[in-house]
XYZ file of C-alpha atoms in Angstrom:
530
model
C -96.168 -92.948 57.459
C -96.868 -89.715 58.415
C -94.773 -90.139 62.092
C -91.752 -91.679 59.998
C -91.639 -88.617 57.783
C -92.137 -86.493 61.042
C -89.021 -88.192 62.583
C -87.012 -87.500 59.531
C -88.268 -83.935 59.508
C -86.473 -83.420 63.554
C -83.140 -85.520 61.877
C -82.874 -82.846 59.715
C -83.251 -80.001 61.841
C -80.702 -81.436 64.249
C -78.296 -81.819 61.742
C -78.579 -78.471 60.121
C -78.399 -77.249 63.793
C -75.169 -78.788 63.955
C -73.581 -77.606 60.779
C -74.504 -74.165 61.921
C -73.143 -74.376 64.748
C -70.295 -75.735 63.505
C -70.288 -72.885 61.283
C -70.266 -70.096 63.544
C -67.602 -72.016 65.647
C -65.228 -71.842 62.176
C -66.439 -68.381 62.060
C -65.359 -66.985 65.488
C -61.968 -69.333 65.559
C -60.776 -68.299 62.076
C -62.286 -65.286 61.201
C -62.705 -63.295 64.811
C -60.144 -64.616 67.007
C -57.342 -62.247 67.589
C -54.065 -63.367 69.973
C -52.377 -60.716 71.781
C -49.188 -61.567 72.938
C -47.419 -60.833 76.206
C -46.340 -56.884 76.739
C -49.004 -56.195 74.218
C -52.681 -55.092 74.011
C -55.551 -55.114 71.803
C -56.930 -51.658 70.785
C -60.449 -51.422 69.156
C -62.231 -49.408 67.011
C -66.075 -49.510 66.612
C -67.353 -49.570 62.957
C -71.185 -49.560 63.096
C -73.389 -51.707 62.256
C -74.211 -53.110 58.735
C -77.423 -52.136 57.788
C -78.638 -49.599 60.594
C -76.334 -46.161 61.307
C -75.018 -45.355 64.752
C -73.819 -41.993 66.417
C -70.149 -41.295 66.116
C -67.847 -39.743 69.149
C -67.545 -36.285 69.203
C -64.069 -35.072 67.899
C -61.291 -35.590 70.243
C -63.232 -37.992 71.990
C -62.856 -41.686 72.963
C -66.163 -43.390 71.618
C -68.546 -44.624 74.586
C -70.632 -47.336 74.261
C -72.717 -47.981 71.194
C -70.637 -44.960 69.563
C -68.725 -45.371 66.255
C -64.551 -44.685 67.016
C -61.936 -45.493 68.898
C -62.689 -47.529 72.452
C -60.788 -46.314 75.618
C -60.519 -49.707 76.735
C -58.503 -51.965 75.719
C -57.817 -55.825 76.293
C -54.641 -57.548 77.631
C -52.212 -60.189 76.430
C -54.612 -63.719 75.410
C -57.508 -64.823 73.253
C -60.338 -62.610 72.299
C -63.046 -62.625 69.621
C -64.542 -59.434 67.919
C -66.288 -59.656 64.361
C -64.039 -58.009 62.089
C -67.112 -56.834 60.261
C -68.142 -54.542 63.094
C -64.720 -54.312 65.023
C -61.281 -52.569 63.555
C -58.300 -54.503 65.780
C -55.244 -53.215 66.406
C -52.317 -54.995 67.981
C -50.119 -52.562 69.748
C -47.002 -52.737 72.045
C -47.545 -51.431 75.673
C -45.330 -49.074 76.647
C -41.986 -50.000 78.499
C -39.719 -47.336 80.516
C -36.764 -48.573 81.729
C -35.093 -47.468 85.246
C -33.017 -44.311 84.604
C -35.711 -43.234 82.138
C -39.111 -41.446 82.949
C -42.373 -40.744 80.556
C -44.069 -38.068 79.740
C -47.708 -38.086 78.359
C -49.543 -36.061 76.151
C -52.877 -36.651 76.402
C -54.606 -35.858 72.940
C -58.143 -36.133 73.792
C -60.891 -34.153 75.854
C -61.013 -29.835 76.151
C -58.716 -27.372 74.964
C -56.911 -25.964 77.927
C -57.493 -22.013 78.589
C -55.334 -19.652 76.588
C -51.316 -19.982 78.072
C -52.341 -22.948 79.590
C -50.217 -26.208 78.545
C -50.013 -28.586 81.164
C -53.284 -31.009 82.307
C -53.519 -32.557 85.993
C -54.921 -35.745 85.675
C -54.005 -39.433 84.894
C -54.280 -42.123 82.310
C -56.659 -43.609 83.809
C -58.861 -44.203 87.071
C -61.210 -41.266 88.411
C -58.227 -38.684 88.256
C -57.676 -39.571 84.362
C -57.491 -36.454 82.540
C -59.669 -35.031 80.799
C -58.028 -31.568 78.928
C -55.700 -32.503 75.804
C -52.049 -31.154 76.660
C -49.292 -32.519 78.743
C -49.683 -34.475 81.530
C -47.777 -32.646 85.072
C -47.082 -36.364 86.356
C -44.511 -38.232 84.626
C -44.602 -41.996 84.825
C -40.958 -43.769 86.158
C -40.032 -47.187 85.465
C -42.222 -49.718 84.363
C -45.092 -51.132 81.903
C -48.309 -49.381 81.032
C -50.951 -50.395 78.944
C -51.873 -46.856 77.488
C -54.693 -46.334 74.368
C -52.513 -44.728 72.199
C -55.477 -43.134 69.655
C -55.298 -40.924 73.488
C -52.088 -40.906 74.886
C -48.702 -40.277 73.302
C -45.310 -41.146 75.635
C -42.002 -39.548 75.415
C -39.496 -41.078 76.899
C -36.540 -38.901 78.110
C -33.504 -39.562 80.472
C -31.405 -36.471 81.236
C -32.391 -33.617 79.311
C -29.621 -30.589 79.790
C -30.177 -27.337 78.745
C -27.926 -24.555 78.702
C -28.997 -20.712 79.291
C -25.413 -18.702 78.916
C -23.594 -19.948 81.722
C -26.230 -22.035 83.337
C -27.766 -25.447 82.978
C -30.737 -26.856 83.291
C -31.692 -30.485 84.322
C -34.811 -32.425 83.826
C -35.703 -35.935 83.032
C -33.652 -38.261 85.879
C -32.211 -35.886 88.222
C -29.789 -37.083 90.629
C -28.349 -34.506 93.196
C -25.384 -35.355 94.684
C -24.154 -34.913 98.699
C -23.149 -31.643 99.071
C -25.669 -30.000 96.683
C -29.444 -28.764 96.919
C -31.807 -28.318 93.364
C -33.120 -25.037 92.990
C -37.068 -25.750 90.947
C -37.712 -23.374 88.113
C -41.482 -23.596 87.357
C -42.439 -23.028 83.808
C -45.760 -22.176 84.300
C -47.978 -21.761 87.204
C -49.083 -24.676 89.477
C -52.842 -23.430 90.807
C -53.011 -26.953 92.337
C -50.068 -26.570 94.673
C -50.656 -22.831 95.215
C -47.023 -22.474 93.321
C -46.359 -19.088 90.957
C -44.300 -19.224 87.630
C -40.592 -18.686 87.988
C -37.615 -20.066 90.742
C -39.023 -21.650 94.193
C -37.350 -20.317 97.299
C -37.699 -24.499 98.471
C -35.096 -26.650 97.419
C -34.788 -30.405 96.844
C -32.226 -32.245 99.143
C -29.921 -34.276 97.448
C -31.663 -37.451 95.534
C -32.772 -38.535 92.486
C -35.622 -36.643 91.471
C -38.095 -37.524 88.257
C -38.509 -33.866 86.956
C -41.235 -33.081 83.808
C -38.935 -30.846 81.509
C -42.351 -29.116 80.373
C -42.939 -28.416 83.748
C -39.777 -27.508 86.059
C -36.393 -27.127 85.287
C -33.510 -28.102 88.047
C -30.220 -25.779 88.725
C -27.680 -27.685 90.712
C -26.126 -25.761 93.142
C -22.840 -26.749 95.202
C -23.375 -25.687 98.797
C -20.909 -25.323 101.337
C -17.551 -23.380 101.365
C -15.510 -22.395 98.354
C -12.090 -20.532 98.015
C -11.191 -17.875 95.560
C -7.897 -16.298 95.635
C -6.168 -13.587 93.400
C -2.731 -14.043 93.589
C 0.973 -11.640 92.646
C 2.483 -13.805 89.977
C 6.185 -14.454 90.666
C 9.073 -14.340 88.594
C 11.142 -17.413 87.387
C 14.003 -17.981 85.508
C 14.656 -19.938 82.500
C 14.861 -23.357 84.464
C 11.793 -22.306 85.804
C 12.477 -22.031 89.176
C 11.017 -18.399 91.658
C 13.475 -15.815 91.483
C 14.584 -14.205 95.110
C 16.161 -11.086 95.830
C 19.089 -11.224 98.293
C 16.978 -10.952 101.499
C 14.971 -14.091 100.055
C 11.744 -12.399 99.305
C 10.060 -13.531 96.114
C 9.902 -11.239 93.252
C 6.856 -10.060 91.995
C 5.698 -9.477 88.471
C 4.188 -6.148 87.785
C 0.723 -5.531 87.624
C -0.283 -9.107 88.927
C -2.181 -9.826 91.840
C -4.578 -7.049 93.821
C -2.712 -3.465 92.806
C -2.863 0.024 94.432
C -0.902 2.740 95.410
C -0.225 3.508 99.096
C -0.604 7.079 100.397
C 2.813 7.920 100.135
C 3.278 7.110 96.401
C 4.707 3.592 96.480
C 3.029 0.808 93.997
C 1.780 -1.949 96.303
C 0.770 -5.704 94.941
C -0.894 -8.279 97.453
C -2.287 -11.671 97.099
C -5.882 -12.087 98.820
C -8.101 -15.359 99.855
C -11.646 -15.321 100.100
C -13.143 -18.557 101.947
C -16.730 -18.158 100.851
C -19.939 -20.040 100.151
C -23.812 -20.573 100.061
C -26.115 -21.526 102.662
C -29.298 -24.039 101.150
C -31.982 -21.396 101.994
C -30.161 -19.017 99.930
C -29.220 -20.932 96.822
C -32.792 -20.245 95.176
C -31.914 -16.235 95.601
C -28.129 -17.327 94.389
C -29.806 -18.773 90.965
C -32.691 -16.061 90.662
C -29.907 -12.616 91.111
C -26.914 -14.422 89.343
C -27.528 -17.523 87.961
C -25.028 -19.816 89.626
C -21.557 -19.929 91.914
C -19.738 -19.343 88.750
C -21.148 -16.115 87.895
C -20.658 -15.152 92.103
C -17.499 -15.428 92.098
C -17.120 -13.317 88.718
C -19.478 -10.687 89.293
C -18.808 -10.456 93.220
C -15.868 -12.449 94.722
C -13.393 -11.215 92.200
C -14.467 -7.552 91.908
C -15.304 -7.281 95.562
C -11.865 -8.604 96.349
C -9.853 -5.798 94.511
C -12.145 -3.001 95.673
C -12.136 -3.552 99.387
C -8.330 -4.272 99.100
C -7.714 -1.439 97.183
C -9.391 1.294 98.949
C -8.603 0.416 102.742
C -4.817 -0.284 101.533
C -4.700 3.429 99.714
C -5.556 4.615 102.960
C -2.269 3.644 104.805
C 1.477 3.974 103.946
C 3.580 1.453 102.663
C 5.475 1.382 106.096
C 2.193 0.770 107.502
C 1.513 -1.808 105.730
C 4.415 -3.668 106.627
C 4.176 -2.943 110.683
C 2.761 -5.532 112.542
C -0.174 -3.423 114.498
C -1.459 -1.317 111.604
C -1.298 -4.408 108.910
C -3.678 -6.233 110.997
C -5.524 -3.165 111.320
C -5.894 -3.420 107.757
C -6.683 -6.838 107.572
C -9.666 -6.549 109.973
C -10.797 -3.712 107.434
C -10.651 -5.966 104.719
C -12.525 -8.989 106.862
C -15.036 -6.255 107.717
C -15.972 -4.249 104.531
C -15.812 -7.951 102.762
C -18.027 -9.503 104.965
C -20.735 -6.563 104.834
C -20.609 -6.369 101.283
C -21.487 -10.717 100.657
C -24.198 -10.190 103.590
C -26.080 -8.365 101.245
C -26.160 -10.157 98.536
C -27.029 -13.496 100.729
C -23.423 -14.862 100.402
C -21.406 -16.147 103.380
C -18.310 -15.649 103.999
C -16.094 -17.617 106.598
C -12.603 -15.566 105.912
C -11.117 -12.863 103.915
C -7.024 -13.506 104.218
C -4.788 -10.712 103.064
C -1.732 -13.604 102.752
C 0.910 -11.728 101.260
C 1.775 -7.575 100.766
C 4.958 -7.338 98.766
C 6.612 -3.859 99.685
C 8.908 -2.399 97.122
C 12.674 -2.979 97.759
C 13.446 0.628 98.423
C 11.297 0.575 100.971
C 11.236 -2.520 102.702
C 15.333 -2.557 103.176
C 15.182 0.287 105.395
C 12.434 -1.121 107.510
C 14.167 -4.169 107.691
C 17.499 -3.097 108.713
C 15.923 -1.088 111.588
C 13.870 -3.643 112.723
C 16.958 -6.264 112.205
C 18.992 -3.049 114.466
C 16.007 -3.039 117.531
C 15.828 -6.623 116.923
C 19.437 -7.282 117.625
C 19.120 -4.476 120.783
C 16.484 -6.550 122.112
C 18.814 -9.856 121.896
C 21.434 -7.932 123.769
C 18.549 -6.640 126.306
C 17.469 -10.314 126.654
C 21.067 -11.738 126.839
C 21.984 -8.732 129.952
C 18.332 -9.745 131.460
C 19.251 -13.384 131.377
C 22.636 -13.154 132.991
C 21.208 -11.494 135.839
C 18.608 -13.923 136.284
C 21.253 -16.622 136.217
C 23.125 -14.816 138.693
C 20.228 -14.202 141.004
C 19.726 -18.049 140.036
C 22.537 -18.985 141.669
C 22.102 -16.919 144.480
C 18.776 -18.709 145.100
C 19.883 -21.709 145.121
C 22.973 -21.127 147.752
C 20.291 -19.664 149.587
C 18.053 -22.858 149.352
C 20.942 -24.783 150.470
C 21.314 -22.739 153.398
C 18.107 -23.299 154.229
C 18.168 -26.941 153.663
C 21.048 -27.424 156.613
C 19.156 -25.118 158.872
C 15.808 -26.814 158.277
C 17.743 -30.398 159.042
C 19.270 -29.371 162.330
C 15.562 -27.665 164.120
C 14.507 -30.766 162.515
C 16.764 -32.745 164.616
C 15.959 -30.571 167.553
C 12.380 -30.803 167.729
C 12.455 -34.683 167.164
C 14.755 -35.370 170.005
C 12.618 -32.848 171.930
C 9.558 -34.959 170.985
C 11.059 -38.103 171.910
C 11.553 -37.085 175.635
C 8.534 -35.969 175.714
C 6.684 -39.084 174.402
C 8.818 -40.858 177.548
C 8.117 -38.759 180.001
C 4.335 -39.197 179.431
C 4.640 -42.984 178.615
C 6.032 -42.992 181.944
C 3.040 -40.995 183.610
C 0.426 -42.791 181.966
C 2.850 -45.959 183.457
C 1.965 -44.867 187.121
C -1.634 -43.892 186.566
C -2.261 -47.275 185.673
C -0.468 -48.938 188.370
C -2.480 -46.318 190.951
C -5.581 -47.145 189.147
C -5.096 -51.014 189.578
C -4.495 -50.456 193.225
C -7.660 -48.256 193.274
C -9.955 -50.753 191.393
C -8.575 -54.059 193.538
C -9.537 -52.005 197.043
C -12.789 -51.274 195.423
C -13.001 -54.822 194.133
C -12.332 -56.332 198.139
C -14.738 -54.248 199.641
C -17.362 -55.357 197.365
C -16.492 -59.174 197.891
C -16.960 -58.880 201.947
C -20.446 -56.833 201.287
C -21.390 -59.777 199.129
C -20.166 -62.235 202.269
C -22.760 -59.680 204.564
C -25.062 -60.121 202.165
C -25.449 -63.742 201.506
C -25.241 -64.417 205.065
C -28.140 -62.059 205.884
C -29.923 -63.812 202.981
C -29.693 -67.392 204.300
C -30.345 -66.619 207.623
C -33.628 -64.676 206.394
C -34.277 -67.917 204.015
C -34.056 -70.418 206.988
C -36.095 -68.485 209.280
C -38.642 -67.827 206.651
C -39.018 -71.634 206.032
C -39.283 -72.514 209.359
C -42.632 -70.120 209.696
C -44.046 -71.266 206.440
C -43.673 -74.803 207.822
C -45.541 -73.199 211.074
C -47.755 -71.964 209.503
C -48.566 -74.574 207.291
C -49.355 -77.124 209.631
C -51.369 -74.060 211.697
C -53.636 -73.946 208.435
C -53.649 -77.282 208.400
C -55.254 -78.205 211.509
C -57.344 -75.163 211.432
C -58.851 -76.947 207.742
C -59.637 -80.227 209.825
C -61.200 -78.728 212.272
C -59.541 -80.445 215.431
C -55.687 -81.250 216.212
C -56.924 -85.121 216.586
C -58.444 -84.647 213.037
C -55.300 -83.521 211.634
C -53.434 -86.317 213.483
C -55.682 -89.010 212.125
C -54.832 -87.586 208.386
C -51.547 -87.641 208.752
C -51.880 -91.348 209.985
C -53.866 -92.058 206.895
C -51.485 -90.564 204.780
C -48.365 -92.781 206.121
C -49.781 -96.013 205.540
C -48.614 -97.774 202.242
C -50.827 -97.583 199.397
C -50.921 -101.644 198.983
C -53.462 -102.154 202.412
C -56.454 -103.996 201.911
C -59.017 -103.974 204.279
C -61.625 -106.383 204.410
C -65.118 -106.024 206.112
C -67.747 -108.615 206.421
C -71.414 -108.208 207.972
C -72.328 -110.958 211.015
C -75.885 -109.165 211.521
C -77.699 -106.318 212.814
C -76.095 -104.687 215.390
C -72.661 -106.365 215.043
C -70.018 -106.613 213.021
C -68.992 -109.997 213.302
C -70.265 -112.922 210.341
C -69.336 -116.000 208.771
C -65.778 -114.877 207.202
C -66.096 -117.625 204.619
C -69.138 -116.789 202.941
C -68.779 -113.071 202.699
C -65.107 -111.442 202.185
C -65.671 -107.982 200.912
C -62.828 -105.885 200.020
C -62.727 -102.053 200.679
C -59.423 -100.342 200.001
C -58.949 -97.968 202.745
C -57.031 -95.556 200.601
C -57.155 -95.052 196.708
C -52.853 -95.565 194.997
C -51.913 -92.434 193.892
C -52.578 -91.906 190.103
């Protein structure tokens, strides 16, 4: 009984194991499951526990562990499971910047910056995160971040323009073009780079730059050459077409152009190119004295243009002006004093053109007319100079003619001349030849009879030396055997053939002679040659 109720005791604590379990499984899957979806995260907030108190995070803080408030972390796109009891969950978009677009952060948690102090050098997160609330010096470019935003806040900003009078300021996506440099206007001091407050003598290089608006500010600034001219306005008529007076010189409309009065009283207008520009290590200077090229070319080209041109030109005459030698006398004044003046102010200039100096009528027609007078003097000058030269021309060439005929006939001369005397020494080196042929076959004949001498000597020499080698070779001979007789007997022995047997038998002691039919012994007398 007792081990049947015992049983039925461990039933029912497995089953009410189950149904809790079961329980807290509801509890979790309905109650504390929270989905983030994709380009989202989950942001949580720590509210205590129930019955016991916990500390809080100090203000303008992110809370750490086991600290009531807002979590730095925070969970990515899925499934997770916090107790709404002791969790507050937030679903929150991450933050999306698309390209041509750039972010800036303001991070709202951690220190107060020093006094004049509004920009924080950090991250959003990592071990450079920041940790001073004001505005972040990096900006963030294209893409997704996950950033807490109880801590962060993003602006999102293109092309921000600004305009100061007759300048403009970019931030945001900066693009410089080819052809132009950025000059960087700091805001406020950079202690981490070592960079002061105001415009940086560097400049960017043409790109596309993301620039913090809080932070620097971007003046784009055309380098290169540009041309400013002030020019005489001329006078049309009612069609519209430029008036000419009768020598075809344009007429002028008063007080137009670059005005002065000559030294000798005469009202003087001109029309005056300046072919300027600015170098990239001086466009930072350009923007910090002036602003930008517009401003140059008001407060410098323009006014420099009329005040160089003015006082070198009220210097001369008006007849001056119009000569040839002293007008480009006064245009290398002009090119001079123009060219000082822009050097100082970190401007270069490639030219300073004085085009066009229109002379008053009254003064100009006398000029002309003597210079159309010595003009027509020196055609007549030229046309007298030129005849004689033809003349002399002519003279030449009868002369070269002349010359020709004479040159022809010593030419004739001296090639007959060297004819006969290429004969007469074909003719010698002829004989020479013949005599030297004669010469060499004499030569050749004696040398053939003292080669007869010569082998005759040598036979007769041969013969006789054989005949006393052969003497002496049988005196050796007979001296090696000894005896004449011995010599003789070798000699013998050397004529009989080699095929001779000779056969020997033994007939007893003392004698030579024995049965030759029991005993036939063979003894070669001489061994065949091998």
């Amino acid at each position: 009984m007792s081990l049947r109720r015992h049983k039925s005791w461990i039933g029912l604590a497995f089953s009410g194991l189950w149904i809790l379990g079961g329980l807290y499984f509801a509890f979790l899957w309905f109650f504390c499951r929270v989905y983030v979806p994709e380009g989202h995260s989950l942001q949580l907030r720590y509210k205590g526990p129930l019955v016991l108190t916990a500390p809080e995070a100090e203000p303008n803080r992110l809370a750490g562990e086991g600290e009531v408030g807002v979590r730095a972390k925070m969970k990515g796109p899925g499934r997770h499971f916090y107790n709404p009891i002791y969790w507050q969950r937030n679903v929150v978009p991450d933050t999306v910047i698309l390209p041509g677009e750039i972010g800036v952060v303001t991070c709202k948690v951690g220190d107060s910056l020093p006094k004049g102090e509004f920009l924080v050098d950090g991250d959003l997160d990592g071990e450079n995160q920041a940790t001073q609330r004001g505005i972040l010096r990096k900006v963030f470019g294209p893409g997704r971040y996950r950033a807490n935003p109880y801590a962060y806040e993003f602006k999102i900003v293109k092309r921000e323009v600004k305009r100061y009078g007759n300048q403009e300021k970019n931030s945001g996506w900066v693009e410089i073009p080819t052809g132009y440099v950025g000059v960087v206007t700091l805001q406020t001091n950079n202690k981490q780079a070592g960079l002061e407050k105001g415009v940086q003598s560097k400049v960017l290089q043409p790109g596309l730059y993301p620039v913090n608006p809080n932070e620097q500010q971007i003046d784009i600034i055309n380098v290169g050459y540009n041309e400013s001219s002030i020019e005489v306005q001329k006078q049309v008529d009612a069609q519209g077409n430029q008036m000419h007076d009768e020598h075809g010189e344009p007429l002028a409309t008063q007080d137009t152009g670059i005005n002065f009065p000559s030294n000798d009283g005469f009202d003087i207008q001109l029309d005056f190119s300046a072919i300027w520009g600015v170098m990239p290590e001086n466009a930072a200077q350009i923007v910090r004295v002036f602003g930008n090229l517009d401003a140059v070319e008001q407060k410098v080209i323009e006014p420099q243009s009329e005040s160089i041109c003015r006082n070198n030109g009220s210097k001369m005459g008006a007849i001056e002006l119009l000569i040839g030698e002293t007008r480009e006398q006064f245009q290398t004044d002009v090119s001079e004093d123009f060219q000082s003046v822009l050097s100082e102010k970190e401007i270069s200039m490639l030219y300073g053109l004085v085009r066009h100096i229109y002379i008053p009528k009254n003064v100009r027609e006398p000029i002309q007319k003597g210079y159309v007078s010595d003009e027509l003097k020196l055609t007549r000058d030229e046309e007298t100079k030129t005849a004689r030269i033809e003349a002399n021309l002519r003279e030449a060439e009868r002369k070269v003619d002349l010359e020709a005929e004479r040159v022809q006939v010593d030419t004739e001369r001296l090639r007959a001349g060297v004819l006969a005397e290429g004969e007469k020494k074909a003719k010698e080196i002829a004989a020479e030849t013949e005599r030297l042929i004669a010469q060499i076959d004499r030569e050749t004949a004696e040398l053939d009879a003292q080669r007869s001498v010569l082998l005759g000597r040598a036979s007769a020499e041969a013969k006789q030396m054989a005949a006393e080698a052969t003497a002496d070779k049988f005196r050796l001979a007979v001296q090696a055997f000894g005896s004449p007789s011995a010599f003789n007997k070798w000699e013998f022995a050397e004529q009989l053939p080699t095929s001779l047997d000779l056969k020997m038998f033994y007939a007893g002691e003392g004698t030579l002679w024995t049965d030759l039919e029991s005993v036939q012994p063979t003894l070669p007398l001489k061994s065949a040659p091998k």
